[in-house]
JSON list of C-alpha atoms in Angstrom, two decimals:
[
{"chain": "A", "resi": 1, "resn": "UNK", "atom": "CA", "xyz": [103.53, 83.70, 232.06]},
{"chain": "A", "resi": 2, "resn": "UNK", "atom": "CA", "xyz": [102.11, 83.56, 228.54]},
{"chain": "A", "resi": 3, "resn": "UNK", "atom": "CA", "xyz": [103.07, 80.80, 226.18]},
{"chain": "A", "resi": 4, "resn": "UNK", "atom": "CA", "xyz": [104.61, 81.32, 222.79]},
{"chain": "A", "resi": 5, "resn": "UNK", "atom": "CA", "xyz": [104.22, 77.69, 221.80]},
{"chain": "A", "resi": 6, "resn": "UNK", "atom": "CA", "xyz": [101.57, 75.00, 221.73]},
{"chain": "A", "resi": 7, "resn": "UNK", "atom": "CA", "xyz": [101.99, 74.00, 225.36]},
{"chain": "A", "resi": 8, "resn": "UNK", "atom": "CA", "xyz": [100.43, 76.11, 228.04]},
{"chain": "A", "resi": 9, "resn": "UNK", "atom": "CA", "xyz": [102.66, 77.14, 230.91]},
{"chain": "A", "resi": 10, "resn": "UNK", "atom": "CA", "xyz": [101.44, 75.50, 234.09]},
{"chain": "A", "resi": 11, "resn": "UNK", "atom": "CA", "xyz": [101.47, 76.83, 237.61]},
{"chain": "A", "resi": 12, "resn": "UNK", "atom": "CA", "xyz": [101.03, 74.28, 240.38]},
{"chain": "A", "resi": 13, "resn": "UNK", "atom": "CA", "xyz": [100.04, 75.66, 243.76]},
{"chain": "A", "resi": 14, "resn": "UNK", "atom": "CA", "xyz": [99.26, 74.04, 247.09]},
{"chain": "A", "resi": 15, "resn": "UNK", "atom": "CA", "xyz": [95.73, 74.61, 248.32]},
{"chain": "A", "resi": 16, "resn": "UNK", "atom": "CA", "xyz": [95.66, 77.60, 250.63]},
{"chain": "A", "resi": 17, "resn": "UNK", "atom": "CA", "xyz": [98.75, 79.24, 249.14]},
{"chain": "A", "resi": 18, "resn": "UNK", "atom": "CA", "xyz": [98.65, 82.40, 247.04]},
{"chain": "A", "resi": 19, "resn": "UNK", "atom": "CA", "xyz": [98.93, 82.19, 243.25]},
{"chain": "A", "resi": 20, "resn": "UNK", "atom": "CA", "xyz": [100.48, 84.73, 240.92]},
{"chain": "A", "resi": 21, "resn": "UNK", "atom": "CA", "xyz": [99.81, 84.49, 237.20]},
{"chain": "A", "resi": 22, "resn": "UNK", "atom": "CA", "xyz": [101.73, 86.79, 234.89]},
{"chain": "A", "resi": 23, "resn": "UNK", "atom": "CA", "xyz": [101.01, 88.26, 231.49]},
{"chain": "A", "resi": 24, "resn": "UNK", "atom": "CA", "xyz": [103.05, 90.44, 229.16]},
{"chain": "A", "resi": 25, "resn": "UNK", "atom": "CA", "xyz": [101.25, 92.59, 226.62]},
{"chain": "A", "resi": 26, "resn": "UNK", "atom": "CA", "xyz": [102.66, 94.26, 223.55]},
{"chain": "A", "resi": 27, "resn": "UNK", "atom": "CA", "xyz": [100.34, 97.10, 222.60]},
{"chain": "A", "resi": 28, "resn": "UNK", "atom": "CA", "xyz": [101.22, 100.35, 224.37]},
{"chain": "A", "resi": 29, "resn": "UNK", "atom": "CA", "xyz": [97.90, 101.81, 223.21]},
{"chain": "A", "resi": 30, "resn": "UNK", "atom": "CA", "xyz": [95.88, 99.23, 225.14]},
{"chain": "A", "resi": 31, "resn": "UNK", "atom": "CA", "xyz": [93.82, 100.96, 227.78]},
{"chain": "A", "resi": 32, "resn": "UNK", "atom": "CA", "xyz": [91.76, 98.20, 229.33]},
{"chain": "A", "resi": 33, "resn": "UNK", "atom": "CA", "xyz": [92.89, 94.82, 230.62]},
{"chain": "A", "resi": 34, "resn": "UNK", "atom": "CA", "xyz": [90.84, 91.85, 231.69]},
{"chain": "A", "resi": 35, "resn": "UNK", "atom": "CA", "xyz": [91.48, 88.50, 233.29]},
{"chain": "A", "resi": 36, "resn": "UNK", "atom": "CA", "xyz": [89.34, 85.54, 232.26]},
{"chain": "A", "resi": 37, "resn": "UNK", "atom": "CA", "xyz": [89.07, 82.10, 233.84]},
{"chain": "A", "resi": 38, "resn": "UNK", "atom": "CA", "xyz": [88.28, 79.10, 231.68]},
{"chain": "A", "resi": 39, "resn": "UNK", "atom": "CA", "xyz": [87.38, 75.82, 233.30]},
{"chain": "A", "resi": 40, "resn": "UNK", "atom": "CA", "xyz": [87.62, 72.62, 231.31]},
{"chain": "A", "resi": 41, "resn": "UNK", "atom": "CA", "xyz": [84.84, 72.33, 228.73]},
{"chain": "A", "resi": 42, "resn": "UNK", "atom": "CA", "xyz": [83.44, 75.78, 229.45]},
{"chain": "A", "resi": 43, "resn": "UNK", "atom": "CA", "xyz": [83.64, 79.23, 228.00]},
{"chain": "A", "resi": 44, "resn": "UNK", "atom": "CA", "xyz": [85.83, 81.95, 229.51]},
{"chain": "A", "resi": 45, "resn": "UNK", "atom": "CA", "xyz": [84.42, 83.71, 232.54]},
{"chain": "A", "resi": 46, "resn": "UNK", "atom": "CA", "xyz": [85.21, 87.33, 233.43]},
{"chain": "A", "resi": 47, "resn": "UNK", "atom": "CA", "xyz": [87.17, 87.70, 236.69]},
{"chain": "A", "resi": 48, "resn": "UNK", "atom": "CA", "xyz": [88.40, 91.25, 236.99]},
{"chain": "A", "resi": 49, "resn": "UNK", "atom": "CA", "xyz": [89.44, 94.19, 234.85]},
{"chain": "A", "resi": 50, "resn": "UNK", "atom": "CA", "xyz": [91.65, 97.23, 235.19]},
{"chain": "A", "resi": 51, "resn": "UNK", "atom": "CA", "xyz": [91.96, 100.46, 233.25]},
{"chain": "A", "resi": 52, "resn": "UNK", "atom": "CA", "xyz": [95.31, 101.82, 232.15]},
{"chain": "A", "resi": 53, "resn": "UNK", "atom": "CA", "xyz": [95.00, 104.80, 234.53]},
{"chain": "A", "resi": 54, "resn": "UNK", "atom": "CA", "xyz": [95.18, 102.42, 237.50]},
{"chain": "A", "resi": 55, "resn": "UNK", "atom": "CA", "xyz": [98.00, 100.20, 238.71]},
{"chain": "A", "resi": 56, "resn": "UNK", "atom": "CA", "xyz": [96.07, 97.98, 241.13]},
{"chain": "A", "resi": 57, "resn": "UNK", "atom": "CA", "xyz": [92.56, 96.73, 241.54]},
{"chain": "A", "resi": 58, "resn": "UNK", "atom": "CA", "xyz": [91.16, 94.29, 244.07]},
{"chain": "A", "resi": 59, "resn": "UNK", "atom": "CA", "xyz": [88.23, 91.95, 243.92]},
{"chain": "A", "resi": 60, "resn": "UNK", "atom": "CA", "xyz": [87.11, 89.07, 246.04]},
{"chain": "A", "resi": 61, "resn": "UNK", "atom": "CA", "xyz": [90.30, 87.03, 246.68]},
{"chain": "A", "resi": 62, "resn": "UNK", "atom": "CA", "xyz": [91.84, 88.42, 243.49]},
{"chain": "A", "resi": 63, "resn": "UNK", "atom": "CA", "xyz": [94.09, 91.37, 242.80]},
{"chain": "A", "resi": 64, "resn": "UNK", "atom": "CA", "xyz": [95.26, 92.60, 239.44]},
{"chain": "A", "resi": 65, "resn": "UNK", "atom": "CA", "xyz": [98.45, 94.63, 239.12]},
{"chain": "A", "resi": 66, "resn": "UNK", "atom": "CA", "xyz": [99.36, 96.65, 236.05]},
{"chain": "A", "resi": 67, "resn": "UNK", "atom": "CA", "xyz": [102.86, 97.90, 235.28]},
{"chain": "A", "resi": 68, "resn": "UNK", "atom": "CA", "xyz": [102.62, 100.01, 232.15]},
{"chain": "A", "resi": 69, "resn": "UNK", "atom": "CA", "xyz": [106.33, 100.78, 232.13]},
{"chain": "A", "resi": 70, "resn": "UNK", "atom": "CA", "xyz": [107.22, 97.18, 231.36]},
{"chain": "A", "resi": 71, "resn": "UNK", "atom": "CA", "xyz": [103.82, 96.26, 229.87]},
{"chain": "A", "resi": 72, "resn": "UNK", "atom": "CA", "xyz": [103.15, 93.61, 232.47]},
{"chain": "A", "resi": 73, "resn": "UNK", "atom": "CA", "xyz": [99.96, 92.43, 234.09]},
{"chain": "A", "resi": 74, "resn": "UNK", "atom": "CA", "xyz": [99.55, 89.99, 236.95]},
{"chain": "A", "resi": 75, "resn": "UNK", "atom": "CA", "xyz": [96.68, 88.24, 238.67]},
{"chain": "A", "resi": 76, "resn": "UNK", "atom": "CA", "xyz": [97.07, 87.31, 242.31]},
{"chain": "A", "resi": 77, "resn": "UNK", "atom": "CA", "xyz": [94.70, 84.78, 243.85]},
{"chain": "A", "resi": 78, "resn": "UNK", "atom": "CA", "xyz": [94.69, 84.61, 247.63]},
{"chain": "A", "resi": 79, "resn": "UNK", "atom": "CA", "xyz": [94.18, 81.34, 249.50]},
{"chain": "A", "resi": 80, "resn": "UNK", "atom": "CA", "xyz": [93.94, 79.30, 246.31]},
{"chain": "A", "resi": 81, "resn": "UNK", "atom": "CA", "xyz": [91.19, 76.68, 246.30]},
{"chain": "A", "resi": 82, "resn": "UNK", "atom": "CA", "xyz": [90.64, 73.55, 244.17]},
{"chain": "A", "resi": 83, "resn": "UNK", "atom": "CA", "xyz": [87.86, 75.40, 242.35]},
{"chain": "A", "resi": 84, "resn": "UNK", "atom": "CA", "xyz": [90.45, 77.86, 241.10]},
{"chain": "A", "resi": 85, "resn": "UNK", "atom": "CA", "xyz": [91.99, 75.17, 238.89]},
{"chain": "A", "resi": 86, "resn": "UNK", "atom": "CA", "xyz": [91.52, 76.45, 235.34]},
{"chain": "A", "resi": 87, "resn": "UNK", "atom": "CA", "xyz": [93.25, 78.19, 232.46]},
{"chain": "A", "resi": 88, "resn": "UNK", "atom": "CA", "xyz": [93.62, 81.91, 233.01]},
{"chain": "A", "resi": 89, "resn": "UNK", "atom": "CA", "xyz": [93.79, 84.35, 230.12]},
{"chain": "A", "resi": 90, "resn": "UNK", "atom": "CA", "xyz": [94.70, 87.98, 230.13]},
{"chain": "A", "resi": 91, "resn": "UNK", "atom": "CA", "xyz": [93.10, 90.13, 227.45]},
{"chain": "A", "resi": 92, "resn": "UNK", "atom": "CA", "xyz": [93.65, 93.68, 226.32]},
{"chain": "A", "resi": 93, "resn": "UNK", "atom": "CA", "xyz": [91.61, 96.13, 224.34]},
{"chain": "A", "resi": 94, "resn": "UNK", "atom": "CA", "xyz": [92.48, 99.21, 222.42]},
{"chain": "A", "resi": 95, "resn": "UNK", "atom": "CA", "xyz": [90.34, 101.74, 220.64]},
{"chain": "A", "resi": 96, "resn": "UNK", "atom": "CA", "xyz": [89.94, 101.12, 216.97]},
{"chain": "A", "resi": 97, "resn": "UNK", "atom": "CA", "xyz": [87.23, 101.81, 214.41]},
{"chain": "A", "resi": 98, "resn": "UNK", "atom": "CA", "xyz": [84.90, 102.86, 217.18]},
{"chain": "A", "resi": 99, "resn": "UNK", "atom": "CA", "xyz": [84.74, 99.50, 218.89]},
{"chain": "A", "resi": 100, "resn": "UNK", "atom": "CA", "xyz": [86.71, 97.52, 221.38]},
{"chain": "A", "resi": 101, "resn": "UNK", "atom": "CA", "xyz": [88.08, 94.14, 220.46]},
{"chain": "A", "resi": 102, "resn": "UNK", "atom": "CA", "xyz": [89.59, 91.82, 222.95]},
{"chain": "A", "resi": 103, "resn": "UNK", "atom": "CA", "xyz": [93.07, 90.47, 222.20]},
{"chain": "A", "resi": 104, "resn": "UNK", "atom": "CA", "xyz": [93.72, 87.39, 224.28]},
{"chain": "A", "resi": 105, "resn": "UNK", "atom": "CA", "xyz": [96.98, 86.00, 225.55]},
{"chain": "A", "resi": 106, "resn": "UNK", "atom": "CA", "xyz": [97.64, 82.28, 225.21]},
{"chain": "A", "resi": 107, "resn": "UNK", "atom": "CA", "xyz": [96.78, 81.36, 228.79]},
{"chain": "A", "resi": 108, "resn": "UNK", "atom": "CA", "xyz": [98.32, 79.84, 231.90]},
{"chain": "A", "resi": 109, "resn": "UNK", "atom": "CA", "xyz": [97.03, 76.65, 233.43]},
{"chain": "A", "resi": 110, "resn": "UNK", "atom": "CA", "xyz": [96.64, 76.76, 237.21]},
{"chain": "A", "resi": 111, "resn": "UNK", "atom": "CA", "xyz": [96.60, 73.42, 239.00]},
{"chain": "A", "resi": 112, "resn": "UNK", "atom": "CA", "xyz": [95.73, 73.39, 242.68]},
{"chain": "A", "resi": 113, "resn": "UNK", "atom": "CA", "xyz": [97.19, 70.55, 244.73]},
{"chain": "A", "resi": 114, "resn": "UNK", "atom": "CA", "xyz": [94.79, 69.50, 247.53]},
{"chain": "B", "resi": 1, "resn": "UNK", "atom": "CA", "xyz": [69.46, 82.99, 233.36]},
{"chain": "B", "resi": 2, "resn": "UNK", "atom": "CA", "xyz": [70.57, 81.19, 230.23]},
{"chain": "B", "resi": 3, "resn": "UNK", "atom": "CA", "xyz": [73.09, 83.89, 229.24]},
{"chain": "B", "resi": 4, "resn": "UNK", "atom": "CA", "xyz": [74.71, 82.96, 225.93]},
{"chain": "B", "resi": 5, "resn": "UNK", "atom": "CA", "xyz": [73.52, 79.73, 224.34]},
{"chain": "B", "resi": 6, "resn": "UNK", "atom": "CA", "xyz": [75.33, 78.02, 221.50]},
{"chain": "B", "resi": 7, "resn": "UNK", "atom": "CA", "xyz": [74.18, 75.13, 219.35]},
{"chain": "B", "resi": 8, "resn": "UNK", "atom": "CA", "xyz": [75.34, 72.56, 218.57]},
{"chain": "B", "resi": 9, "resn": "UNK", "atom": "CA", "xyz": [77.86, 71.64, 221.28]},
{"chain": "B", "resi": 10, "resn": "UNK", "atom": "CA", "xyz": [79.70, 69.16, 219.07]},
{"chain": "B", "resi": 11, "resn": "UNK", "atom": "CA", "xyz": [79.86, 68.68, 215.31]},
{"chain": "B", "resi": 12, "resn": "UNK", "atom": "CA", "xyz": [81.87, 66.61, 212.86]},
{"chain": "B", "resi": 13, "resn": "UNK", "atom": "CA", "xyz": [81.96, 67.74, 209.24]},
{"chain": "B", "resi": 14, "resn": "UNK", "atom": "CA", "xyz": [83.54, 66.39, 206.13]},
{"chain": "B", "resi": 15, "resn": "UNK", "atom": "CA", "xyz": [85.78, 68.69, 204.12]},
{"chain": "B", "resi": 16, "resn": "UNK", "atom": "CA", "xyz": [83.64, 70.82, 201.83]},
{"chain": "B", "resi": 17, "resn": "UNK", "atom": "CA", "xyz": [80.44, 70.55, 203.84]},
{"chain": "B", "resi": 18, "resn": "UNK", "atom": "CA", "xyz": [78.70, 73.64, 205.11]},
{"chain": "B", "resi": 19, "resn": "UNK", "atom": "CA", "xyz": [77.10, 74.38, 208.44]},
{"chain": "B", "resi": 20, "resn": "UNK", "atom": "CA", "xyz": [75.82, 77.21, 210.60]},
{"chain": "B", "resi": 21, "resn": "UNK", "atom": "CA", "xyz": [76.66, 77.67, 214.26]},
{"chain": "B", "resi": 22, "resn": "UNK", "atom": "CA", "xyz": [73.87, 79.31, 216.19]},
{"chain": "B", "resi": 23, "resn": "UNK", "atom": "CA", "xyz": [74.19, 81.73, 219.08]},
{"chain": "B", "resi": 24, "resn": "UNK", "atom": "CA", "xyz": [71.54, 83.49, 221.13]},
{"chain": "B", "resi": 25, "resn": "UNK", "atom": "CA", "xyz": [71.78, 85.74, 224.18]},
{"chain": "B", "resi": 26, "resn": "UNK", "atom": "CA", "xyz": [69.03, 86.76, 226.54]},
{"chain": "B", "resi": 27, "resn": "UNK", "atom": "CA", "xyz": [70.80, 89.65, 228.29]},
{"chain": "B", "resi": 28, "resn": "UNK", "atom": "CA", "xyz": [69.61, 92.36, 225.88]},
{"chain": "B", "resi": 29, "resn": "UNK", "atom": "CA", "xyz": [73.23, 92.99, 224.87]},
{"chain": "B", "resi": 30, "resn": "UNK", "atom": "CA", "xyz": [73.98, 95.12, 221.86]},
{"chain": "B", "resi": 31, "resn": "UNK", "atom": "CA", "xyz": [77.29, 93.58, 220.80]},
{"chain": "B", "resi": 32, "resn": "UNK", "atom": "CA", "xyz": [78.04, 90.00, 219.87]},
{"chain": "B", "resi": 33, "resn": "UNK", "atom": "CA", "xyz": [81.21, 88.17, 218.87]},
{"chain": "B", "resi": 34, "resn": "UNK", "atom": "CA", "xyz": [82.48, 84.93, 217.41]},
{"chain": "B", "resi": 35, "resn": "UNK", "atom": "CA", "xyz": [85.88, 83.58, 218.51]},
{"chain": "B", "resi": 36, "resn": "UNK", "atom": "CA", "xyz": [87.83, 80.45, 217.76]},
{"chain": "B", "resi": 37, "resn": "UNK", "atom": "CA", "xyz": [90.16, 78.75, 220.21]},
{"chain": "B", "resi": 38, "resn": "UNK", "atom": "CA", "xyz": [92.92, 76.42, 219.09]},
{"chain": "B", "resi": 39, "resn": "UNK", "atom": "CA", "xyz": [95.06, 74.22, 221.37]},
{"chain": "B", "resi": 40, "resn": "UNK", "atom": "CA", "xyz": [97.62, 76.16, 223.33]},
{"chain": "B", "resi": 41, "resn": "UNK", "atom": "CA", "xyz": [96.38, 79.46, 222.00]},
{"chain": "B", "resi": 42, "resn": "UNK", "atom": "CA", "xyz": [94.16, 82.21, 223.20]},
{"chain": "B", "resi": 43, "resn": "UNK", "atom": "CA", "xyz": [90.91, 83.15, 221.57]},
{"chain": "B", "resi": 44, "resn": "UNK", "atom": "CA", "xyz": [90.99, 84.86, 218.19]},
{"chain": "B", "resi": 45, "resn": "UNK", "atom": "CA", "xyz": [88.17, 87.06, 216.95]},
{"chain": "B", "resi": 46, "resn": "UNK", "atom": "CA", "xyz": [86.51, 85.91, 213.74]},
{"chain": "B", "resi": 47, "resn": "UNK", "atom": "CA", "xyz": [83.68, 88.43, 213.35]},
{"chain": "B", "resi": 48, "resn": "UNK", "atom": "CA", "xyz": [81.76, 90.76, 215.56]},
{"chain": "B", "resi": 49, "resn": "UNK", "atom": "CA", "xyz": [78.56, 92.74, 215.50]},
{"chain": "B", "resi": 50, "resn": "UNK", "atom": "CA", "xyz": [78.73, 96.00, 217.41]},
{"chain": "B", "resi": 51, "resn": "UNK", "atom": "CA", "xyz": [74.97, 96.45, 217.17]},
{"chain": "B", "resi": 52, "resn": "UNK", "atom": "CA", "xyz": [71.97, 94.97, 215.42]},
{"chain": "B", "resi": 53, "resn": "UNK", "atom": "CA", "xyz": [72.35, 95.46, 211.69]},
{"chain": "B", "resi": 54, "resn": "UNK", "atom": "CA", "xyz": [76.14, 95.73, 211.61]},
{"chain": "B", "resi": 55, "resn": "UNK", "atom": "CA", "xyz": [78.90, 93.15, 211.28]},
{"chain": "B", "resi": 56, "resn": "UNK", "atom": "CA", "xyz": [82.66, 93.53, 210.95]},
{"chain": "B", "resi": 57, "resn": "UNK", "atom": "CA", "xyz": [85.65, 91.31, 210.36]},
{"chain": "B", "resi": 58, "resn": "UNK", "atom": "CA", "xyz": [87.94, 90.38, 213.19]},
{"chain": "B", "resi": 59, "resn": "UNK", "atom": "CA", "xyz": [91.41, 88.90, 213.14]},
{"chain": "B", "resi": 60, "resn": "UNK", "atom": "CA", "xyz": [90.64, 85.64, 211.28]},
{"chain": "B", "resi": 61, "resn": "UNK", "atom": "CA", "xyz": [87.52, 86.07, 209.09]},
{"chain": "B", "resi": 62, "resn": "UNK", "atom": "CA", "xyz": [88.55, 84.04, 206.04]},
{"chain": "B", "resi": 63, "resn": "UNK", "atom": "CA", "xyz": [86.29, 81.06, 205.37]},
{"chain": "B", "resi": 64, "resn": "UNK", "atom": "CA", "xyz": [83.45, 82.38, 207.53]},
{"chain": "B", "resi": 65, "resn": "UNK", "atom": "CA", "xyz": [80.34, 84.48, 207.18]},
{"chain": "B", "resi": 66, "resn": "UNK", "atom": "CA", "xyz": [78.04, 85.84, 209.85]},
{"chain": "B", "resi": 67, "resn": "UNK", "atom": "CA", "xyz": [74.50, 87.07, 210.18]},
{"chain": "B", "resi": 68, "resn": "UNK", "atom": "CA", "xyz": [73.09, 89.23, 212.96]},
{"chain": "B", "resi": 69, "resn": "UNK", "atom": "CA", "xyz": [69.56, 87.95, 212.65]},
{"chain": "B", "resi": 70, "resn": "UNK", "atom": "CA", "xyz": [68.15, 90.21, 215.35]},
{"chain": "B", "resi": 71, "resn": "UNK", "atom": "CA", "xyz": [69.37, 91.67, 218.63]},
{"chain": "B", "resi": 72, "resn": "UNK", "atom": "CA", "xyz": [69.43, 88.24, 220.28]},
{"chain": "B", "resi": 73, "resn": "UNK", "atom": "CA", "xyz": [70.93, 86.04, 217.60]},
{"chain": "B", "resi": 74, "resn": "UNK", "atom": "CA", "xyz": [74.27, 85.98, 215.80]},
{"chain": "B", "resi": 75, "resn": "UNK", "atom": "CA", "xyz": [75.12, 83.03, 213.57]},
{"chain": "B", "resi": 76, "resn": "UNK", "atom": "CA", "xyz": [78.42, 81.88, 212.08]},
{"chain": "B", "resi": 77, "resn": "UNK", "atom": "CA", "xyz": [78.47, 80.02, 208.78]},
{"chain": "B", "resi": 78, "resn": "UNK", "atom": "CA", "xyz": [81.14, 77.86, 207.26]},
{"chain": "B", "resi": 79, "resn": "UNK", "atom": "CA", "xyz": [80.36, 77.60, 203.54]},
{"chain": "B", "resi": 80, "resn": "UNK", "atom": "CA", "xyz": [82.97, 74.97, 202.68]},
{"chain": "B", "resi": 81, "resn": "UNK", "atom": "CA", "xyz": [84.60, 73.49, 205.76]},
{"chain": "B", "resi": 82, "resn": "UNK", "atom": "CA", "xyz": [88.33, 72.81, 205.79]},
{"chain": "B", "resi": 83, "resn": "UNK", "atom": "CA", "xyz": [90.44, 70.82, 208.28]},
{"chain": "B", "resi": 84, "resn": "UNK", "atom": "CA", "xyz": [92.08, 74.10, 209.33]},
{"chain": "B", "resi": 85, "resn": "UNK", "atom": "CA", "xyz": [88.71, 75.14, 210.73]},
{"chain": "B", "resi": 86, "resn": "UNK", "atom": "CA", "xyz": [88.80, 72.37, 213.31]},
{"chain": "B", "resi": 87, "resn": "UNK", "atom": "CA", "xyz": [88.55, 74.33, 216.53]},
{"chain": "B", "resi": 88, "resn": "UNK", "atom": "CA", "xyz": [86.38, 75.25, 219.46]},
{"chain": "B", "resi": 89, "resn": "UNK", "atom": "CA", "xyz": [84.10, 78.17, 218.62]},
{"chain": "B", "resi": 90, "resn": "UNK", "atom": "CA", "xyz": [82.83, 80.58, 221.22]},
{"chain": "B", "resi": 91, "resn": "UNK", "atom": "CA", "xyz": [80.10, 83.13, 220.90]},
{"chain": "B", "resi": 92, "resn": "UNK", "atom": "CA", "xyz": [80.12, 86.07, 223.28]},
{"chain": "B", "resi": 93, "resn": "UNK", "atom": "CA", "xyz": [78.10, 89.18, 223.95]},
{"chain": "B", "resi": 94, "resn": "UNK", "atom": "CA", "xyz": [78.62, 92.47, 225.73]},
{"chain": "B", "resi": 95, "resn": "UNK", "atom": "CA", "xyz": [76.28, 95.27, 226.71]},
{"chain": "B", "resi": 96, "resn": "UNK", "atom": "CA", "xyz": [77.89, 97.57, 224.21]},
{"chain": "B", "resi": 97, "resn": "UNK", "atom": "CA", "xyz": [80.94, 97.59, 222.01]},
{"chain": "B", "resi": 98, "resn": "UNK", "atom": "CA", "xyz": [82.79, 99.95, 224.29]},
{"chain": "B", "resi": 99, "resn": "UNK", "atom": "CA", "xyz": [82.56, 97.63, 227.27]},
{"chain": "B", "resi": 100, "resn": "UNK", "atom": "CA", "xyz": [85.15, 94.87, 227.28]},
{"chain": "B", "resi": 101, "resn": "UNK", "atom": "CA", "xyz": [83.36, 92.61, 229.73]},
{"chain": "B", "resi": 102, "resn": "UNK", "atom": "CA", "xyz": [82.07, 89.89, 227.46]},
{"chain": "B", "resi": 103, "resn": "UNK", "atom": "CA", "xyz": [79.95, 86.92, 228.45]},
{"chain": "B", "resi": 104, "resn": "UNK", "atom": "CA", "xyz": [80.77, 83.67, 226.67]},
{"chain": "B", "resi": 105, "resn": "UNK", "atom": "CA", "xyz": [78.77, 80.65, 225.65]},
{"chain": "B", "resi": 106, "resn": "UNK", "atom": "CA", "xyz": [79.85, 77.10, 226.40]},
{"chain": "B", "resi": 107, "resn": "UNK", "atom": "CA", "xyz": [81.45, 76.61, 223.01]},
{"chain": "B", "resi": 108, "resn": "UNK", "atom": "CA", "xyz": [81.00, 74.40, 219.95]},
{"chain": "B", "resi": 109, "resn": "UNK", "atom": "CA", "xyz": [83.66, 71.80, 219.31]},
{"chain": "B", "resi": 110, "resn": "UNK", "atom": "CA", "xyz": [83.96, 71.39, 215.56]},
{"chain": "B", "resi": 111, "resn": "UNK", "atom": "CA", "xyz": [86.03, 68.73, 213.83]},
{"chain": "B", "resi": 112, "resn": "UNK", "atom": "CA", "xyz": [86.51, 68.79, 210.06]},
{"chain": "B", "resi": 113, "resn": "UNK", "atom": "CA", "xyz": [87.78, 65.52, 208.60]}
]
């Protein structure tokens, strides 16, 4: 889940297992949600997004689930690989002043055990 | 494709010094953004430019100024650096302001001593 302190929550997963990374958001008006992956020393990289009128979206080895009732978002990674080791951020956007601005969560560190 | 290019990659400043972080994108994107990332925290928006010729404040604009030089380039200036501005700075761009998929540069690690 998302951290409220200085230390990132860490998820350790055995290679080949499935990973589930959770995110809680606070703005009920948010209508677009994105997951980003950030490898060490690099900028965030877009993984997958989902609109608020959907509750599930699948990509290649990744699935995002959205539960608007409890304002919860999750990212599922199938058959986790060492290359999936990174910090994962959820981000939300909401309409405002005619432009979208991304609000990022604090991130979860995924460590894959070979 | 180069994507989003930031310079420099690393910088150490003394308190009170000024500097400009450069960002250029080659994807013909309309919107550009500057974020800062502090340890254990997500990215926070400093300034953004929805289109060439416009700039707006984000969540944490104090102590910074920006210039959208042309469609490709968006610079961030620290007029008088403070230790609280020690951070990793990311520039990003998106095709248009209404699209949330942003492409990020590699970041500039700035230390103010």
